PDB file of C-alpha atoms in Angstrom:
ATOM      1  CA  UNK R   1       0.083   0.034   0.118  1.00  0.00           C
ATOM      2  CA  UNK R   2       1.300   3.656  -0.840  1.00  0.00           C
ATOM      3  CA  UNK R   3       0.332   6.629   1.129  1.00  0.00           C
ATOM      4  CA  UNK R   4       0.811  10.059  -0.299  1.00  0.00           C
ATOM      5  CA  UNK R   5       0.245  13.351   1.976  1.00  0.00           C
ATOM      6  CA  UNK R   6      -0.304  16.827   0.505  1.00  0.00           C
ATOM      7  CA  UNK R   7      -1.686  19.796   1.984  1.00  0.00           C
ATOM      8  CA  UNK R   8       0.958  21.275   4.159  1.00  0.00           C
ATOM      9  CA  UNK R   9       2.326  24.596   3.970  1.00  0.00           C
ATOM     10  CA  UNK R  10       3.374  27.797   5.773  1.00  0.00           C
ATOM     11  CA  UNK R  11       0.550  29.528   7.819  1.00  0.00           C
ATOM     12  CA  UNK R  12       0.413  31.857  10.467  1.00  0.00           C
ATOM     13  CA  UNK R  13      -0.855  31.392  14.217  1.00  0.00           C
ATOM     14  CA  UNK R  14      -4.682  30.749  14.182  1.00  0.00           C
ATOM     15  CA  UNK R  15      -5.045  29.851  10.537  1.00  0.00           C
ATOM     16  CA  UNK R  16      -6.076  26.203   9.250  1.00  0.00           C
ATOM     17  CA  UNK R  17      -4.720  23.893   6.845  1.00  0.00           C
ATOM     18  CA  UNK R  18      -6.143  20.639   5.407  1.00  0.00           C
ATOM     19  CA  UNK R  19      -4.058  17.670   5.031  1.00  0.00           C
ATOM     20  CA  UNK R  20      -4.750  14.913   2.579  1.00  0.00           C
ATOM     21  CA  UNK R  21      -3.775  11.207   2.528  1.00  0.00           C
ATOM     22  CA  UNK R  22      -4.399   9.205  -0.726  1.00  0.00           C
ATOM     23  CA  UNK R  23      -3.806   5.585  -0.486  1.00  0.00           C
ATOM     24  CA  UNK R  24      -3.582   3.217  -3.207  1.00  0.00           C
ATOM     25  CA  UNK R  25      -2.126  -0.258  -4.439  1.00  0.00           C
ATOM     26  CA  UNK R  26      -4.927  -2.316  -2.301  1.00  0.00           C
ATOM     27  CA  UNK R  27      -5.573  -4.789  -5.318  1.00  0.00           C
ATOM     28  CA  UNK R  28      -1.917  -5.974  -4.986  1.00  0.00           C
ATOM     29  CA  UNK R  29      -1.876  -6.186  -1.233  1.00  0.00           C
ATOM     30  CA  UNK R  30      -5.156  -8.006  -0.970  1.00  0.00           C
ATOM     31  CA  UNK R  31      -6.596  -5.158   1.728  1.00  0.00           C
ATOM     32  CA  UNK R  32      -9.289  -3.076   1.209  1.00  0.00           C
ATOM     33  CA  UNK R  33      -9.239   0.647   2.119  1.00  0.00           C
ATOM     34  CA  UNK R  34     -12.990   0.458   3.760  1.00  0.00           C
ATOM     35  CA  UNK R  35     -12.057  -2.223   6.139  1.00  0.00           C
ATOM     36  CA  UNK R  36      -8.921  -0.609   7.561  1.00  0.00           C
ATOM     37  CA  UNK R  37      -8.293   2.655   9.689  1.00  0.00           C
ATOM     38  CA  UNK R  38      -6.172   5.575   8.584  1.00  0.00           C
ATOM     39  CA  UNK R  39      -3.962   7.392  11.275  1.00  0.00           C
ATOM     40  CA  UNK R  40      -1.957  10.793  11.482  1.00  0.00           C
ATOM     41  CA  UNK R  41       1.377  10.983  13.183  1.00  0.00           C
ATOM     42  CA  UNK R  42       3.601  14.301  13.214  1.00  0.00           C
ATOM     43  CA  UNK R  43       7.251  14.918  14.346  1.00  0.00           C
ATOM     44  CA  UNK R  44       8.434  18.201  15.210  1.00  0.00           C
ATOM     45  CA  UNK R  45      12.351  18.926  14.764  1.00  0.00           C
ATOM     46  CA  UNK R  46      14.239  16.988  17.408  1.00  0.00           C
ATOM     47  CA  UNK R  47      11.390  15.891  18.798  1.00  0.00           C
ATOM     48  CA  UNK R  48       9.674  12.054  18.862  1.00  0.00           C
ATOM     49  CA  UNK R  49       7.044  11.279  16.619  1.00  0.00           C
ATOM     50  CA  UNK R  50       3.328  11.389  18.196  1.00  0.00           C
ATOM     51  CA  UNK R  51       0.114  10.435  17.356  1.00  0.00           C
ATOM     52  CA  UNK R  52      -2.655  12.918  16.400  1.00  0.00           C
ATOM     53  CA  UNK R  53      -5.721  11.188  15.075  1.00  0.00           C
ATOM     54  CA  UNK R  54      -7.316   7.894  13.769  1.00  0.00           C
ATOM     55  CA  UNK R  55     -10.413   7.123  11.741  1.00  0.00           C
ATOM     56  CA  UNK R  56     -11.703   4.038  11.133  1.00  0.00           C
ATOM     57  CA  UNK R  57     -13.057   3.669   7.713  1.00  0.00           C
ATOM     58  CA  UNK R  58     -15.560   0.994   8.225  1.00  0.00           C
ATOM     59  CA  UNK R  59     -17.576   2.557  10.994  1.00  0.00           C
ATOM     60  CA  UNK R  60     -16.453   6.211  10.893  1.00  0.00           C
ATOM     61  CA  UNK R  61     -15.245   6.220  14.579  1.00  0.00           C
ATOM     62  CA  UNK R  62     -12.294   8.567  15.625  1.00  0.00           C
ATOM     63  CA  UNK R  63      -9.604   9.009  18.057  1.00  0.00           C
ATOM     64  CA  UNK R  64      -7.681  12.307  18.696  1.00  0.00           C
ATOM     65  CA  UNK R  65      -4.663  12.923  20.732  1.00  0.00           C
ATOM     66  CA  UNK R  66      -5.498  15.539  23.813  1.00  0.00           C
ATOM     67  CA  UNK R  67      -3.723  18.737  21.863  1.00  0.00           C
ATOM     68  CA  UNK R  68      -5.866  17.887  18.803  1.00  0.00           C
ATOM     69  CA  UNK R  69      -9.276  17.570  20.340  1.00  0.00           C
ATOM     70  CA  UNK R  70     -11.410  20.576  19.423  1.00  0.00           C
ATOM     71  CA  UNK R  71      -9.042  22.040  16.939  1.00  0.00           C
ATOM     72  CA  UNK R  72      -8.494  19.091  14.451  1.00  0.00           C
ATOM     73  CA  UNK R  73     -10.754  17.118  12.188  1.00  0.00           C
ATOM     74  CA  UNK R  74     -10.229  13.959  10.772  1.00  0.00           C
ATOM     75  CA  UNK R  75     -12.488  12.235   7.985  1.00  0.00           C
ATOM     76  CA  UNK R  76     -12.141   9.976   5.090  1.00  0.00           C
ATOM     77  CA  UNK R  77     -13.823   9.115   1.573  1.00  0.00           C
ATOM     78  CA  UNK R  78     -13.692   5.624   0.957  1.00  0.00           C
ATOM     79  CA  UNK R  79     -14.944   6.177  -2.590  1.00  0.00           C
ATOM     80  CA  UNK R  80     -11.722   8.126  -3.174  1.00  0.00           C
ATOM     81  CA  UNK R  81      -9.669   5.968  -0.779  1.00  0.00           C
ATOM     82  CA  UNK R  82      -8.395   9.387   0.806  1.00  0.00           C
ATOM     83  CA  UNK R  83      -8.393  10.923   4.451  1.00  0.00           C
ATOM     84  CA  UNK R  84      -8.196  13.935   5.431  1.00  0.00           C
ATOM     85  CA  UNK R  85      -6.671  15.889   8.552  1.00  0.00           C
ATOM     86  CA  UNK R  86      -8.278  19.523   9.056  1.00  0.00           C
ATOM     87  CA  UNK R  87      -5.938  21.584  11.347  1.00  0.00           C
ATOM     88  CA  UNK R  88      -7.624  24.431  13.007  1.00  0.00           C
ATOM     89  CA  UNK R  89      -6.374  27.380  15.429  1.00  0.00           C
ATOM     90  CA  UNK R  90      -3.205  26.198  14.499  1.00  0.00           C
ATOM     91  CA  UNK R  91      -0.156  27.561  16.712  1.00  0.00           C
ATOM     92  CA  UNK R  92       3.558  27.428  16.510  1.00  0.00           C
ATOM     93  CA  UNK R  93       3.919  24.251  18.510  1.00  0.00           C
ATOM     94  CA  UNK R  94       1.849  22.512  15.735  1.00  0.00           C
ATOM     95  CA  UNK R  95       4.892  22.631  13.341  1.00  0.00           C
ATOM     96  CA  UNK R  96       6.267  19.539  11.763  1.00  0.00           C
ATOM     97  CA  UNK R  97       5.949  17.030   9.504  1.00  0.00           C
ATOM     98  CA  UNK R  98       2.635  15.189   9.268  1.00  0.00           C
ATOM     99  CA  UNK R  99       2.728  11.480   8.211  1.00  0.00           C
ATOM    100  CA  UNK R 100      -0.571   9.249   7.534  1.00  0.00           C
ATOM    101  CA  UNK R 101      -0.541   5.720   8.345  1.00  0.00           C
ATOM    102  CA  UNK R 102      -2.777   2.673   7.691  1.00  0.00           C
ATOM    103  CA  UNK R 103      -3.774   0.129  10.468  1.00  0.00           C
ATOM    104  CA  UNK R 104      -6.148  -2.401  11.244  1.00  0.00           C
ATOM    105  CA  UNK R 105      -7.421  -0.549  14.551  1.00  0.00           C
ATOM    106  CA  UNK R 106      -7.196   2.928  15.829  1.00  0.00           C
ATOM    107  CA  UNK R 107      -5.517   1.653  19.219  1.00  0.00           C
ATOM    108  CA  UNK R 108      -2.636   0.919  17.438  1.00  0.00           C
ATOM    109  CA  UNK R 109      -2.187   4.607  16.618  1.00  0.00           C
ATOM    110  CA  UNK R 110      -3.383   5.568  19.921  1.00  0.00           C
ATOM    111  CA  UNK R 111      -0.670   3.229  21.141  1.00  0.00           C
ATOM    112  CA  UNK R 112      -3.205   1.293  23.129  1.00  0.00           C
ATOM    113  CA  UNK R 113      -3.142  -2.095  21.469  1.00  0.00           C
ATOM    114  CA  UNK R 114      -0.657  -4.007  19.173  1.00  0.00           C
ATOM    115  CA  UNK R 115      -1.468  -4.572  15.563  1.00  0.00           C
ATOM    116  CA  UNK R 116      -0.540  -3.577  11.811  1.00  0.00           C
ATOM    117  CA  UNK R 117       0.685  -0.123  11.087  1.00  0.00           C
ATOM    118  CA  UNK R 118       2.467   1.193   8.033  1.00  0.00           C
ATOM    119  CA  UNK R 119       3.543   4.576   8.304  1.00  0.00           C
ATOM    120  CA  UNK R 120       4.110   6.833   5.456  1.00  0.00           C
ATOM    121  CA  UNK R 121       7.975   7.716   4.665  1.00  0.00           C
ATOM    122  CA  UNK R 122       7.029  11.205   2.826  1.00  0.00           C
ATOM    123  CA  UNK R 123       5.019  13.162   4.867  1.00  0.00           C
ATOM    124  CA  UNK R 124       3.868  16.583   4.471  1.00  0.00           C
ATOM    125  CA  UNK R 125       5.587  19.620   6.393  1.00  0.00           C
ATOM    126  CA  UNK R 126       3.248  22.111   8.122  1.00  0.00           C
ATOM    127  CA  UNK R 127       5.143  25.138   9.554  1.00  0.00           C
ATOM    128  CA  UNK R 128       3.110  27.545  11.780  1.00  0.00           C
ATOM    129  CA  UNK R 129       4.616  30.962  12.151  1.00  0.00           C
ATOM    130  CA  UNK R 130       3.671  33.386  15.191  1.00  0.00           C
TER     131      UNK R 130
END
């Protein structure tokens, strides 16, 4: 499965961005986008990667890290094999590279369950200026 992010950029604090994650290669892998979950991670310069959010493509249930609750919104379009992460009221602390991932259960993204997880190697850069 290939995951390609886009939508990052340079914005000012308080502004918004919408990130996209397009997934492909399901036919070769034998899995289905709609049966899996898409998660988002981020990594700031000099810091460890942290989980941001996750959505189950089968039932639409979502998970958010505490810092993302109330500001970020995750969604997905099964017909397009695409997931989105809307970033609102951005702060300089949100600066980093954002990566999407595919997993069989959102608990893997949240760190509460073990399971399959494939994280994109590309990422999209979000820079928030003050």
